[in-house]
Tab-separated table of C-alpha atoms in Angstrom:
chain	number	residue	atom	x	y	z
P	189	UNK	CA	45.053	-36.950	41.169
P	190	UNK	CA	48.797	-37.669	41.450
P	191	UNK	CA	48.406	-38.639	45.108
P	192	UNK	CA	45.566	-40.989	44.197
P	193	UNK	CA	47.631	-42.625	41.448
P	194	UNK	CA	50.598	-43.092	43.773
P	195	UNK	CA	48.305	-44.573	46.415
P	196	UNK	CA	46.834	-47.048	43.922
P	197	UNK	CA	50.295	-48.011	42.706
P	198	UNK	CA	51.409	-48.592	46.292
P	199	UNK	CA	48.393	-50.763	47.060
P	200	UNK	CA	48.894	-52.740	43.845
P	201	UNK	CA	52.587	-53.285	44.660
P	202	UNK	CA	51.754	-54.451	48.182
P	203	UNK	CA	49.123	-56.918	46.958
P	204	UNK	CA	51.523	-58.299	44.328
P	205	UNK	CA	54.259	-58.733	46.944
P	206	UNK	CA	51.860	-60.531	49.290
P	207	UNK	CA	50.817	-62.959	46.542
P	208	UNK	CA	54.453	-63.672	45.628
P	209	UNK	CA	55.416	-64.199	49.266
P	210	UNK	CA	52.469	-66.557	49.731
P	211	UNK	CA	53.585	-68.620	46.741
P	212	UNK	CA	57.121	-68.881	48.149
P	213	UNK	CA	56.018	-69.730	51.704
P	214	UNK	CA	56.795	-73.211	52.991
P	215	UNK	CA	54.119	-75.613	54.143
P	216	UNK	CA	53.710	-78.740	56.217
P	217	UNK	CA	55.415	-79.830	59.417
P	218	UNK	CA	58.758	-78.050	59.896
P	219	UNK	CA	61.458	-79.001	62.407
P	220	UNK	CA	64.249	-76.441	62.646
P	221	UNK	CA	67.443	-78.264	63.618
P	222	UNK	CA	70.511	-76.716	65.196
P	223	UNK	CA	72.257	-76.854	61.793
P	224	UNK	CA	69.517	-74.822	60.128
P	225	UNK	CA	69.124	-72.373	63.018
P	226	UNK	CA	72.824	-71.498	62.914
P	227	UNK	CA	72.270	-70.161	59.387
P	228	UNK	CA	69.346	-67.896	60.297
P	229	UNK	CA	71.368	-65.127	61.919
P	230	UNK	CA	71.693	-63.922	65.521
P	231	UNK	CA	68.374	-62.054	65.527
P	232	UNK	CA	66.428	-65.300	65.088
P	233	UNK	CA	67.743	-66.654	68.389
P	234	UNK	CA	66.923	-63.419	70.217
P	235	UNK	CA	63.426	-63.202	68.735
P	236	UNK	CA	64.074	-59.843	67.026
P	237	UNK	CA	62.508	-60.574	63.640
P	238	UNK	CA	61.489	-57.038	62.582
P	239	UNK	CA	62.713	-56.490	59.043
P	240	UNK	CA	63.941	-60.082	58.810
P	241	UNK	CA	63.364	-62.430	55.886
P	242	UNK	CA	64.229	-66.077	56.561
P	243	UNK	CA	64.251	-68.958	54.097
P	244	UNK	CA	64.899	-72.607	54.941
P	245	UNK	CA	65.299	-75.966	53.247
P	246	UNK	CA	64.512	-78.556	55.951
P	247	UNK	CA	65.556	-81.498	53.792
P	248	UNK	CA	69.120	-80.177	53.386
P	249	UNK	CA	69.325	-78.269	56.663
P	250	UNK	CA	70.003	-75.023	54.824
P	251	UNK	CA	68.938	-71.494	55.687
P	252	UNK	CA	69.466	-67.893	54.595
P	253	UNK	CA	68.497	-64.529	55.999
P	254	UNK	CA	68.353	-60.862	55.090
P	255	UNK	CA	67.416	-57.780	57.077
P	256	UNK	CA	65.976	-54.403	56.236
P	257	UNK	CA	67.846	-52.020	58.527
P	258	UNK	CA	65.072	-49.404	58.433
P	259	UNK	CA	62.380	-51.852	59.596
P	260	UNK	CA	59.588	-51.563	60.301
P	261	UNK	CA	59.260	-48.029	58.879
P	262	UNK	CA	60.650	-48.395	55.373
P	263	UNK	CA	61.814	-51.645	53.827
P	264	UNK	CA	61.658	-50.549	50.210
P	265	UNK	CA	64.838	-51.225	48.268
P	266	UNK	CA	66.074	-54.102	50.393
P	267	UNK	CA	66.620	-57.664	49.236
P	268	UNK	CA	63.387	-59.234	48.062
P	269	UNK	CA	62.088	-62.434	49.707
P	270	UNK	CA	62.573	-64.175	46.371
P	271	UNK	CA	66.268	-63.238	46.376
P	272	UNK	CA	66.677	-64.638	49.893
P	273	UNK	CA	65.117	-67.913	48.736
P	274	UNK	CA	67.504	-67.941	45.753
P	275	UNK	CA	70.546	-67.475	48.008
P	276	UNK	CA	69.279	-70.231	50.283
P	277	UNK	CA	69.090	-72.633	47.351
P	278	UNK	CA	72.616	-71.598	46.254
P	279	UNK	CA	72.180	-73.325	42.911
P	280	UNK	CA	71.597	-76.705	44.580
P	281	UNK	CA	67.940	-77.451	44.084
P	282	UNK	CA	64.699	-75.588	44.738
P	283	UNK	CA	63.828	-76.782	48.245
P	284	UNK	CA	64.110	-73.460	50.092
P	285	UNK	CA	60.912	-71.757	51.147
P	286	UNK	CA	60.046	-68.657	53.161
P	287	UNK	CA	59.693	-68.984	56.916
P	288	UNK	CA	59.566	-65.298	57.951
P	289	UNK	CA	58.884	-62.070	56.049
P	290	UNK	CA	59.371	-58.822	58.006
P	291	UNK	CA	58.505	-60.115	61.470
P	292	UNK	CA	55.661	-62.315	60.211
P	293	UNK	CA	55.913	-66.099	60.200
P	294	UNK	CA	54.472	-67.144	56.850
P	295	UNK	CA	55.192	-70.890	56.989
P	296	UNK	CA	51.903	-72.760	56.419
P	297	UNK	CA	52.158	-75.430	59.059
P	298	UNK	CA	53.393	-76.141	62.575
P	299	UNK	CA	57.003	-75.200	63.336
P	300	UNK	CA	59.178	-76.974	65.934
P	301	UNK	CA	62.657	-76.320	67.289
P	302	UNK	CA	65.204	-79.076	67.898
P	303	UNK	CA	68.300	-77.330	69.329
P	304	UNK	CA	70.418	-80.498	69.423
P	305	UNK	CA	70.412	-83.958	67.882
P	306	UNK	CA	69.315	-85.709	71.070
P	307	UNK	CA	66.743	-83.138	72.223
P	308	UNK	CA	62.988	-83.041	71.772
P	309	UNK	CA	61.310	-81.077	69.001
P	310	UNK	CA	59.482	-78.375	70.970
P	311	UNK	CA	56.491	-76.299	69.847
P	312	UNK	CA	57.593	-72.981	68.308
P	313	UNK	CA	54.767	-71.725	66.109
P	314	UNK	CA	51.368	-73.122	65.173
P	315	UNK	CA	48.057	-74.372	66.528
P	316	UNK	CA	47.528	-77.880	67.914
P	317	UNK	CA	44.008	-79.204	68.637
P	318	UNK	CA	43.696	-80.516	72.214
P	319	UNK	CA	41.482	-83.515	73.002
P	320	UNK	CA	40.557	-84.371	76.614
P	321	UNK	CA	39.550	-87.879	77.644
P	322	UNK	CA	36.348	-86.474	79.170
P	323	UNK	CA	35.247	-85.205	75.752
P	324	UNK	CA	36.286	-81.566	76.014
P	325	UNK	CA	38.323	-79.986	73.244
P	326	UNK	CA	40.491	-76.933	72.846
P	327	UNK	CA	43.630	-75.549	71.272
P	328	UNK	CA	47.284	-75.131	72.188
P	329	UNK	CA	48.774	-72.154	70.345
P	330	UNK	CA	52.504	-71.446	70.062
P	331	UNK	CA	53.625	-67.966	69.061
P	332	UNK	CA	57.430	-68.032	68.678
P	333	UNK	CA	57.772	-70.370	71.622
P	334	UNK	CA	55.169	-68.745	73.896
P	335	UNK	CA	52.349	-71.231	74.556
P	336	UNK	CA	48.680	-70.474	75.331
P	337	UNK	CA	45.860	-72.978	75.890
P	338	UNK	CA	42.107	-72.539	75.603
P	339	UNK	CA	39.399	-75.129	76.276
P	340	UNK	CA	35.817	-74.475	75.206
P	341	UNK	CA	33.518	-73.855	78.165
P	342	UNK	CA	36.345	-74.121	80.713
P	343	UNK	CA	39.093	-71.511	80.313
P	344	UNK	CA	40.533	-69.168	77.686
P	345	UNK	CA	44.022	-68.014	76.728
P	346	UNK	CA	45.868	-69.545	79.691
P	347	UNK	CA	49.663	-69.518	79.790
P	348	UNK	CA	51.086	-72.999	79.210
P	349	UNK	CA	54.631	-74.151	79.844
P	350	UNK	CA	56.442	-77.336	78.819
P	351	UNK	CA	59.782	-78.312	80.378
P	352	UNK	CA	61.418	-81.151	78.405
P	353	UNK	CA	63.363	-83.893	80.175
P	354	UNK	CA	65.213	-86.395	78.066
P	355	UNK	CA	64.180	-87.303	74.545
P	356	UNK	CA	60.465	-87.956	74.998
P	357	UNK	CA	59.154	-86.702	78.352
P	358	UNK	CA	58.875	-83.719	80.623
P	359	UNK	CA	56.576	-81.655	82.809
P	360	UNK	CA	53.869	-79.121	82.017
P	361	UNK	CA	52.125	-76.314	83.883
P	362	UNK	CA	49.124	-74.121	83.167
P	363	UNK	CA	48.073	-70.815	84.733
P	364	UNK	CA	44.852	-68.924	84.012
P	365	UNK	CA	43.643	-65.420	84.810
P	366	UNK	CA	40.919	-66.617	87.194
P	367	UNK	CA	43.382	-68.369	89.478
P	368	UNK	CA	42.993	-71.780	87.841
P	369	UNK	CA	46.335	-73.588	87.807
P	370	UNK	CA	47.533	-77.064	87.029
P	371	UNK	CA	50.552	-79.215	86.296
P	372	UNK	CA	51.649	-82.693	85.405
P	373	UNK	CA	53.843	-84.737	83.102
P	374	UNK	CA	53.816	-85.475	79.407
P	375	UNK	CA	55.156	-88.137	77.074
P	376	UNK	CA	55.849	-87.789	73.355
P	377	UNK	CA	54.671	-90.864	71.469
P	378	UNK	CA	56.792	-90.534	68.346
P	379	UNK	CA	55.353	-93.515	66.486
P	380	UNK	CA	51.948	-91.830	66.174
P	381	UNK	CA	53.280	-88.244	66.473
P	382	UNK	CA	51.089	-87.605	69.487
P	383	UNK	CA	51.834	-86.110	72.914
P	384	UNK	CA	49.937	-87.296	75.991
P	385	UNK	CA	49.548	-85.059	79.048
P	386	UNK	CA	48.490	-86.281	82.523
P	387	UNK	CA	48.049	-84.290	85.721
P	388	UNK	CA	45.588	-81.967	87.432
P	389	UNK	CA	43.932	-78.645	86.612
P	390	UNK	CA	42.367	-77.090	89.716
P	391	UNK	CA	41.265	-80.061	91.791
P	392	UNK	CA	40.463	-82.175	88.771
P	393	UNK	CA	42.569	-84.977	87.309
P	394	UNK	CA	42.983	-84.592	83.565
P	395	UNK	CA	44.398	-86.436	80.582
P	396	UNK	CA	44.621	-84.877	77.146
P	397	UNK	CA	46.525	-85.210	73.895
P	398	UNK	CA	47.837	-83.106	71.037
P	399	UNK	CA	48.401	-84.639	67.609
P	400	UNK	CA	50.927	-83.380	65.065
P	401	UNK	CA	48.870	-84.639	62.140
P	402	UNK	CA	46.067	-82.131	62.825
P	403	UNK	CA	48.283	-79.150	63.708
P	404	UNK	CA	48.246	-76.032	61.544
P	405	UNK	CA	50.163	-72.773	61.201
P	406	UNK	CA	48.980	-69.761	63.199
């Protein structure tokens, strides 16, 4: 009976924490600037997010982080996500929201990185619908900077790479498990928040676009 009660209490606590974290999670399009990233701790840059809680205020370029040293085995007793958000706000507004809770990106929207003022905002986390000029459609998924593309009826879960050059352009390459490869160039059209890709996949010339307005979180 005691074990059952403790189990129910644990489940109840976990569900309550999940609801609270969901309420504190940020939403919408997020661009992490160099100023904000400098405040997220060294583990963010290395991708080691286990036990990490990150909160950001994109409007003010603020950020705060905390880490449970026993992660991922036992994070009880560490700083709560709500406390990290409070420190991020530092008594100057209520704009901070959760980005990461214990290795899980909870931000409800696409996340981009802009490492310097004059650099492009690159895909970091989220899902972008892909529209081909020949009518095909698919998705481009970013998981902490690792990109994968799938196109219905053509190929699934292919590795996708973007190499920025300058403020708005660059090159792209795709590689699939069945030996299908392709490459080309892309151009960011900032006015309509759309990126156009041109090149070849296999022996076929292709043109496709991704649009920020329809992107979502993962």
